XYZ file of C-alpha atoms in Angstrom:
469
model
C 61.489 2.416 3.121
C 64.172 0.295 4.234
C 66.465 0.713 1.773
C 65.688 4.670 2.304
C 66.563 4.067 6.064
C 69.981 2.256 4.928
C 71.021 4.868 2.944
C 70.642 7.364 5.437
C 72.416 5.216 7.945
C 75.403 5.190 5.687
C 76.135 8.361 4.935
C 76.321 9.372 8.380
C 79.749 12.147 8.853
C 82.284 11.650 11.648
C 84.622 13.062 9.657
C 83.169 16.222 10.931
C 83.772 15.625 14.604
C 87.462 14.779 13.323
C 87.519 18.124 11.306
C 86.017 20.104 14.695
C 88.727 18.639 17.115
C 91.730 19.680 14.365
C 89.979 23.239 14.618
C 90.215 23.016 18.211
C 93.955 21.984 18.364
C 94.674 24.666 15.443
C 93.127 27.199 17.459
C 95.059 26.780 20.385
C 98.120 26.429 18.145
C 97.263 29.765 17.108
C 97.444 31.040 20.486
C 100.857 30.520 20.821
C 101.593 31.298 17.579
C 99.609 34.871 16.556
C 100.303 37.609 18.681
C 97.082 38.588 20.788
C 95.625 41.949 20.053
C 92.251 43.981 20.827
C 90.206 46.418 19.373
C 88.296 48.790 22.109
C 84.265 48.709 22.432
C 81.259 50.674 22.874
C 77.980 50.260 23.263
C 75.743 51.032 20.621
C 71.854 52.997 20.317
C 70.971 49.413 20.795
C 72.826 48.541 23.795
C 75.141 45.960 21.894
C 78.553 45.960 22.269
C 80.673 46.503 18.906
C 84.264 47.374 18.203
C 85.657 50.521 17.961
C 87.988 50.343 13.920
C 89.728 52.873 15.136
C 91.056 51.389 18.365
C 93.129 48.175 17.707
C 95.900 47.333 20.734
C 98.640 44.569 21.378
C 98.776 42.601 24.064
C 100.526 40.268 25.691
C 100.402 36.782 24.781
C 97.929 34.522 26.822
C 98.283 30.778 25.273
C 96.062 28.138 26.202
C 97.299 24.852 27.948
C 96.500 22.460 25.637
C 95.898 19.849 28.596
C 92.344 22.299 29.097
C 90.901 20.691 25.726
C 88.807 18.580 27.380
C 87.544 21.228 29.945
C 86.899 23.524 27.588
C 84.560 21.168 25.226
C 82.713 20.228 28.570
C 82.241 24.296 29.616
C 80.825 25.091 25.750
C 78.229 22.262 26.397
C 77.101 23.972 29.908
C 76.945 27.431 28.330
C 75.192 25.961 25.380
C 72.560 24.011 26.633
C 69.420 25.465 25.438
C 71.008 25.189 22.239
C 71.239 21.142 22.525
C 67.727 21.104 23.757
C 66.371 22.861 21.255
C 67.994 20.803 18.666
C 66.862 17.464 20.403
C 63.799 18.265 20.943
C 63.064 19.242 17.636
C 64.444 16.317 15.678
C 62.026 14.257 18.581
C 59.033 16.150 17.278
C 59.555 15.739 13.811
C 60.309 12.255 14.151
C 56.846 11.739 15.982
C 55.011 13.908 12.571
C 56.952 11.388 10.266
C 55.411 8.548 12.409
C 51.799 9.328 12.547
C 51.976 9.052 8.636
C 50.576 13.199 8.639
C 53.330 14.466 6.467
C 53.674 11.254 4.099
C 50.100 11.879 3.602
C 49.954 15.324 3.067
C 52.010 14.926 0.274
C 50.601 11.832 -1.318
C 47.548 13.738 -1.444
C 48.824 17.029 -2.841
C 50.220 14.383 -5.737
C 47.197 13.096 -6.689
C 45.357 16.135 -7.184
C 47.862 18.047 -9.546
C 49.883 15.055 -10.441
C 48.620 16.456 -14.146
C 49.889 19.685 -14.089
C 53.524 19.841 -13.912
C 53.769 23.806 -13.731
C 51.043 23.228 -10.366
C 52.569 20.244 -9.067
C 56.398 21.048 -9.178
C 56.236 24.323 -7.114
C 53.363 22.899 -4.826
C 55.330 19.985 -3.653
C 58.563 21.740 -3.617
C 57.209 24.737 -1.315
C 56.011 21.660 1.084
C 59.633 20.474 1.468
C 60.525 23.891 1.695
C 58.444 25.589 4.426
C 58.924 22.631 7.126
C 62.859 22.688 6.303
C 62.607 26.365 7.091
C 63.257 24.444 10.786
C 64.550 21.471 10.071
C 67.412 19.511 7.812
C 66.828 18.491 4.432
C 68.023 14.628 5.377
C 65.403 14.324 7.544
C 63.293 13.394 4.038
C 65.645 11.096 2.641
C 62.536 8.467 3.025
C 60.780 10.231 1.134
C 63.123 9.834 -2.125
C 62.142 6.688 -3.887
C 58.113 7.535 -3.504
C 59.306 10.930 -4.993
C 61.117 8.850 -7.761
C 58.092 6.851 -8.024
C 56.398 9.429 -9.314
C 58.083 11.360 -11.421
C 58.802 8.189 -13.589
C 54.745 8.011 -13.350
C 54.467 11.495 -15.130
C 56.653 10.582 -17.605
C 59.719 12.749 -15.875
C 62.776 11.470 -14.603
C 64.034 10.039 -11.328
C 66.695 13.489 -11.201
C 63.321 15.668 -11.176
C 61.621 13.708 -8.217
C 64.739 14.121 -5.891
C 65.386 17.667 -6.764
C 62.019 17.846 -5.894
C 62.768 17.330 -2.415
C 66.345 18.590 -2.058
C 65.918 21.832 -3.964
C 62.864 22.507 -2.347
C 64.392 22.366 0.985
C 67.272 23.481 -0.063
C 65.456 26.845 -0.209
C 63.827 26.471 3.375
C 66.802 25.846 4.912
C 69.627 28.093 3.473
C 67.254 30.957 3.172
C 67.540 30.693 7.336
C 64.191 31.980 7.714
C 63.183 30.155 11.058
C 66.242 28.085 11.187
C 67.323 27.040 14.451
C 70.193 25.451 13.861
C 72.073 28.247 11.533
C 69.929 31.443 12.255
C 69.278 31.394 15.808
C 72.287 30.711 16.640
C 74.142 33.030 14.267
C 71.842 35.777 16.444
C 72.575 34.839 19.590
C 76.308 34.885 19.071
C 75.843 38.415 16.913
C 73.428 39.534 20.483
C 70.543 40.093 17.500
C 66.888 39.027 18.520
C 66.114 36.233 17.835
C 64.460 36.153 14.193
C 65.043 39.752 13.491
C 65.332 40.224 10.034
C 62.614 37.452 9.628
C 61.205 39.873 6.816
C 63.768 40.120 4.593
C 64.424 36.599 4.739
C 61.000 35.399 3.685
C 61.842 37.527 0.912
C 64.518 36.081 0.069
C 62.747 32.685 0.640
C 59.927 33.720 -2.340
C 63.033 35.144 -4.460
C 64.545 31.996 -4.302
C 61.498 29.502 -4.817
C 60.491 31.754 -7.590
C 63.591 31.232 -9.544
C 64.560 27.464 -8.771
C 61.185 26.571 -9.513
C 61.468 27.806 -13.071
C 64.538 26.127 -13.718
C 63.108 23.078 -12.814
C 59.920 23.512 -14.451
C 61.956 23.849 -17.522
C 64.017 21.382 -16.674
C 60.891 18.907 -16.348
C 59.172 19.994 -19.467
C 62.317 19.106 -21.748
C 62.822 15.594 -20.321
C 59.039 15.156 -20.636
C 59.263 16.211 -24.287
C 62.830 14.106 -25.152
C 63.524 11.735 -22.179
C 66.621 10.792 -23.934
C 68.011 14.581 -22.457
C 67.991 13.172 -18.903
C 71.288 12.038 -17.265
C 69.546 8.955 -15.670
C 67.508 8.189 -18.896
C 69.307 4.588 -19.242
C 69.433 4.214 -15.404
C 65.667 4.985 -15.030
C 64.562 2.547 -17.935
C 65.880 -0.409 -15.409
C 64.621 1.503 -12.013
C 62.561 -0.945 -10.235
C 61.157 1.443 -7.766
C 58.389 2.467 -9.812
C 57.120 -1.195 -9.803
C 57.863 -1.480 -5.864
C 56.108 1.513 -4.987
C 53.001 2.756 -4.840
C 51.264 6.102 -3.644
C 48.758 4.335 -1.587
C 51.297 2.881 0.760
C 51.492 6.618 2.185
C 48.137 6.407 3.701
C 44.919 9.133 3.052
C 44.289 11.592 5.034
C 42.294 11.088 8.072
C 40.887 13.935 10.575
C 43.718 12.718 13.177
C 46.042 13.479 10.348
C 44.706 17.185 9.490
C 44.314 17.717 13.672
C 48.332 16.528 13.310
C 49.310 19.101 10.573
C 47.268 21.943 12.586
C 49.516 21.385 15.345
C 52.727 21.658 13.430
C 50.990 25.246 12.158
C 49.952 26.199 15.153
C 53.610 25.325 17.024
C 55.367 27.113 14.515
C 53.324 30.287 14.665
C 53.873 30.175 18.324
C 57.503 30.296 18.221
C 57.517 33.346 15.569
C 54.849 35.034 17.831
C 56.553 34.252 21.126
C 60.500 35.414 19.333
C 58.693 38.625 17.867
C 55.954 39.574 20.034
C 57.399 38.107 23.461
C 61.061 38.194 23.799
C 61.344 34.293 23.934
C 64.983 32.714 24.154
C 66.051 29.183 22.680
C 64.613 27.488 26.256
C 60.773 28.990 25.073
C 61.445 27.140 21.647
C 62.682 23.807 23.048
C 59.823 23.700 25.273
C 57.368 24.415 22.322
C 59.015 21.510 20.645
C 58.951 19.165 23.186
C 55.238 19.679 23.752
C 54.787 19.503 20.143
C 56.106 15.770 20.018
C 53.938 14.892 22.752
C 50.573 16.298 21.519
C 51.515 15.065 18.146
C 51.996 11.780 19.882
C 49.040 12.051 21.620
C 46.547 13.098 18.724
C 48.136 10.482 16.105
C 46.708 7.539 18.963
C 50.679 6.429 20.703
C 50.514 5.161 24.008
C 52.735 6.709 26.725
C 55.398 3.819 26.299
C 55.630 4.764 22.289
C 55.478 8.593 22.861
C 58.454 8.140 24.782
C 60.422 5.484 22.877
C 59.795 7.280 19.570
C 60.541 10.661 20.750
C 63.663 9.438 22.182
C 64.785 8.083 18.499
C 64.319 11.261 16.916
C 66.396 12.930 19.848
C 68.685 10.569 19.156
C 68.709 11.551 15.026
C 69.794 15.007 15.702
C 72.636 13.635 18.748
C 75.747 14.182 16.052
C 74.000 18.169 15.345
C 74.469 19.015 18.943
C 77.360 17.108 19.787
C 78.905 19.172 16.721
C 77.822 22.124 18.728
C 79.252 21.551 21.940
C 82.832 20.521 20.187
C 82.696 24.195 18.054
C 81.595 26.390 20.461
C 84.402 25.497 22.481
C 86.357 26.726 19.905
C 85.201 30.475 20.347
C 86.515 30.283 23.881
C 89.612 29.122 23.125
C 90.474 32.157 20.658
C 88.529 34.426 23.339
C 91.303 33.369 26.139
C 94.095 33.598 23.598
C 93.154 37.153 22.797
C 93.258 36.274 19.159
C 89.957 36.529 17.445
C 90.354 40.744 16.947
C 93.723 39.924 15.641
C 91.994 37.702 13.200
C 89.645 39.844 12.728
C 91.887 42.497 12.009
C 93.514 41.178 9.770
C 90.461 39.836 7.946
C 89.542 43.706 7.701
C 92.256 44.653 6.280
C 91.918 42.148 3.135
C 88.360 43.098 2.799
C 89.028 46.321 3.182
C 90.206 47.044 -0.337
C 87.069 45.105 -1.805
C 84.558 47.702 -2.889
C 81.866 48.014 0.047
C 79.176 46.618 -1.666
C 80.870 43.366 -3.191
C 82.141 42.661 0.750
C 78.691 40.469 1.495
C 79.378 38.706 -1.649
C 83.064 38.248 -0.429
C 81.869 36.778 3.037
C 79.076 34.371 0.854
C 82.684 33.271 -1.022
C 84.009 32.298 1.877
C 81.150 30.892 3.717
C 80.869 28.462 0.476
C 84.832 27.607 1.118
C 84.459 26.966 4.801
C 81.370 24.947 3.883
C 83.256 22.180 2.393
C 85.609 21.741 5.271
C 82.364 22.068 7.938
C 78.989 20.686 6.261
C 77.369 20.863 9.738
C 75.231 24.323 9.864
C 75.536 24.541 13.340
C 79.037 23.689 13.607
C 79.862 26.273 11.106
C 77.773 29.017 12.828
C 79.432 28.118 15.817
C 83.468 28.618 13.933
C 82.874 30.984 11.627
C 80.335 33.345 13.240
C 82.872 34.763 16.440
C 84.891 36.093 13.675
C 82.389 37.414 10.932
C 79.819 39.560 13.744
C 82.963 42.001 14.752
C 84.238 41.783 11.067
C 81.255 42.999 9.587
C 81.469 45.591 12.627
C 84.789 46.310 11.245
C 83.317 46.867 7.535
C 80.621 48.877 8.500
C 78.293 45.924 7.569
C 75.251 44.962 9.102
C 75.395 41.821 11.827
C 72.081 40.702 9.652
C 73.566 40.856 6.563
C 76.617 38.998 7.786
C 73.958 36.311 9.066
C 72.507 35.802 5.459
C 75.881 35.772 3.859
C 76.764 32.877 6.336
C 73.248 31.123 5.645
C 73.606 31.218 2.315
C 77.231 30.300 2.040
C 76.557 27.370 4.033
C 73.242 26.305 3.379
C 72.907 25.997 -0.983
C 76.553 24.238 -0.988
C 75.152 21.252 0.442
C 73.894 20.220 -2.185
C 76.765 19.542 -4.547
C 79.101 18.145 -2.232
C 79.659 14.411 -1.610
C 80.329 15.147 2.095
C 77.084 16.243 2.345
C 74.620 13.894 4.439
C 71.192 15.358 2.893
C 72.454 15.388 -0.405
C 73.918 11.630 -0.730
C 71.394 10.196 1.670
C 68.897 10.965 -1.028
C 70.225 10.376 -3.853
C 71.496 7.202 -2.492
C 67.884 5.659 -1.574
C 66.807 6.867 -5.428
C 69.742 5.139 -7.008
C 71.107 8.370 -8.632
C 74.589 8.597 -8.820
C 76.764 11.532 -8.178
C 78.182 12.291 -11.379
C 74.900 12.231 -12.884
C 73.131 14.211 -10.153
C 76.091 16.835 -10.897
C 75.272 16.790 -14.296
C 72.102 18.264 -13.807
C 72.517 20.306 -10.984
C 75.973 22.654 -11.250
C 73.497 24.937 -12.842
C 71.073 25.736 -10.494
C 74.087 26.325 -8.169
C 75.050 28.776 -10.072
C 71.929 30.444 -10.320
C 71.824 30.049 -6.342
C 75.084 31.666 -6.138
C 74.162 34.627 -8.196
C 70.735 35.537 -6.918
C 72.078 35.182 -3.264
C 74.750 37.724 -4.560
C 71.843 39.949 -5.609
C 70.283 40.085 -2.700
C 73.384 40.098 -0.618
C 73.999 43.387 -2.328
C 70.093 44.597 -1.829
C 70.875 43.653 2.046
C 73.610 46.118 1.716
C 72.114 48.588 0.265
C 69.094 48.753 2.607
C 71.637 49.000 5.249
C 69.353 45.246 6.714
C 69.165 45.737 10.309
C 69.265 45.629 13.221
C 72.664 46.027 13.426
């Protein structure tokens, strides 16, 4: 575990705060620079505000003082507060799960029972990383990595399979933005969309997705099973010492504190669909869920006060650089706003797209999603950038605001995982010893087959006209 925990401290990214604060000083750049322009708005059936195409206006310049930088990074973290909670609070509450042992557990347990049967055992596991990273951030299991390693070298796999275990299965979770809060939710409240509208077709897109990286990893597994000498880290693995170092009993057995544990991760995450669906609640409702969540899970897994509070505090203090990143990009949005520039971007965006056939134009924005990706690895930071401009674009395109949202989610999201910039991605390959070449070797395919099956149901979301919006 500690070699897991210095891994993840060393692939930490303030090169992305760097990357924010050039968009910030490019963006007011542009304000001198691009003349300002506006299209003219309506309000829809819906009561949301969206452009009129037919209506674009110059106007004159407004530049922003450059000497407001600071101001305006201070006024995006007052208007985006709930945001930042939410975020906190929810790396807190996960922290305090990963503490009481529940999810280590959980998963030891699943292991033992189908350990034998790879077809069973693959897709079981993976759909555990999966379905809790439909909240959270794949790096949050980079602990996880060398037990995972552990074993698949027991099964007679590789240590490739065990990771991929882990990232591909969350990989799905989170890029399929299905609960997200740190892509989705905030993609919808900048697009004025419910919050988790469209939750449907994304859990569709969440089965699509397991169904078809499961079977190229259950392929994959079976051939290295059947020649070992086929896997990129065959020579690597025949030295790895982590299969001698660890063992599954060091993850604890389940206990009825553990199951109560698990119950009330179920039960908090049903209550935040119900509540967004049923109720009408806002990012505040969710924080609050969250926050009581760490201290019940605190409470039920035996903490005292004192350790409730100092361990919720550390996983607050995890997910710090995620809303920092948010408060530095949402200031960016303003900036553009008082510049008058973002429908002159926008306009000129449309008229680009404009000559790509209609229903190749989500595939176009998952293209450049995947671009802007490499630049910006942080979801929320990207959703924050990219987002002001794509919601009145896809206005502009006649495109759904939902299917603008998944072309964003999956631009961003499934990238992550072949870039060295990426946290989650070297974080966990780092505490299993795999290096990058070699995890490349073995994954550029099932990016490809990502990219392709979100462009199929990119165009699907297109066709269905995915609403609202």
């Amino acid at each position: 575990m500690e070699h897991a925990e210095k891994a993840k401290k060393g692939f930490r990214m303030p090169h992305t705060f760097v990357i924010i604060f050039t968009i910030i000083l490019i963006a007011i750049a542009f304000t001198w620079l691009i003349p300002a322009g506006e299209y003219a708005r309506f309000e829809n059936a819906q009561g949301i505000k969206v452009i009129d195409p037919s209506q674009f206006n110059s106007l004159e310049r407004t530049p922003v003082n450059p000497l407001l930088i600071t101001q305006y990074i201070v006024n995006a973290f007052i208007k985006n507060a709930d945001l930042i909670m939410v975020i906190l609070f929810s790396g807190g509450a996960f922290h305090m799960l990963t503490k009481t042992g529940a999810l280590q557990a959980v998963i030891a347990k699943l292991a033992r029972r189908f350990s034998g049967h790879i077809g069973i055992f693959i897709p079981l596991l993976s759909l555990v990383f999966a379905l809790i990273c439909t909240t959270q951030a794949v790096n949050m299991f980079i602990a996880f990595a060398p037990v995972m390693v552990m074993l698949s070298l027991a099964l007679g796999l590789d240590s490739i399979c065990g990771v991929a275990i882990i990232i591909l299965g969350g990989a799905i979770g989170f890029s399929t933005g299905t609960l997200n809060v740190s892509t989705t939710v905030i993609s919808q409240k900048i697009a004025d969309l419910p919050l988790y509208s469209g939750i449907g077709y994304r859990f569709v897109c969440f089965g699509v997705f397991f169904v078809v990286t499961n079977l190229f990893l259950i392929r994959y597994a079976n051939k290295i099973r059947k020649n070992p000498e086929l896997s990129p880290m065959y020579d690597l693995d025949q030295k790895n010492a982590l299969a001698k170092d660890l063992k599954l009993e060091d993850f604890g057995t389940m206990t009825p504190r553990k199951w109560i544990t698990i119950g009330c991760l179920v039960a908090a995450m049903g209550l935040i669909v119900y509540g967004s669906i049923l109720k009408g609640w806002d990012v505040a409702e969710h924080a609050a869920v969250f926050l009581a969540l760490g201290i019940v899970v605190g409470l039920v897994g035996g903490f005292s006060a004192n350790e409730i509070s100092k361990e919720f505090l550390a996983g607050c203090k995890d997910m710090l650089g995620a809303a920092m990143i948010i408060g530095l990009a949402r200031s960016i949005g303003s900036i553009m706003g008082d510049g008058n520039i973002i429908d002159t971007v926008v306009h000129t965006l449309a008229g680009i797209l404009n000559v790509v056939p209609f229903y190749l134009q989500g595939i176009g924005m998952l293209i450049a999603n995947t671009i802007i990706n490499v630049f910006i690895t942080s979801g929320s930071g990207q959703a924050s950038v990219v987002m002001p401009i794509m919601i009145p674009l896809a206005d502009l395109l006649g495109m759904t605001r939902q299917t603008a949202i998944l072309a964003f989610n999956f631009g961003d999201g499934f990238c992550n995982y072949i870039l060295p910039t990426s946290t989650a991605l070297m974080g966990i390959i780092g505490a299993a010893n795999i290096p990058y070449d070699r995890w490349m070797r073995f994954m550029w395919k099932c990016f490809l087959l990502w990219l392709a099956t979100g462009a199929v149901m990119l165009l699907i979301a297109q066709a269905i006209h995915l609403g609202p919006m």
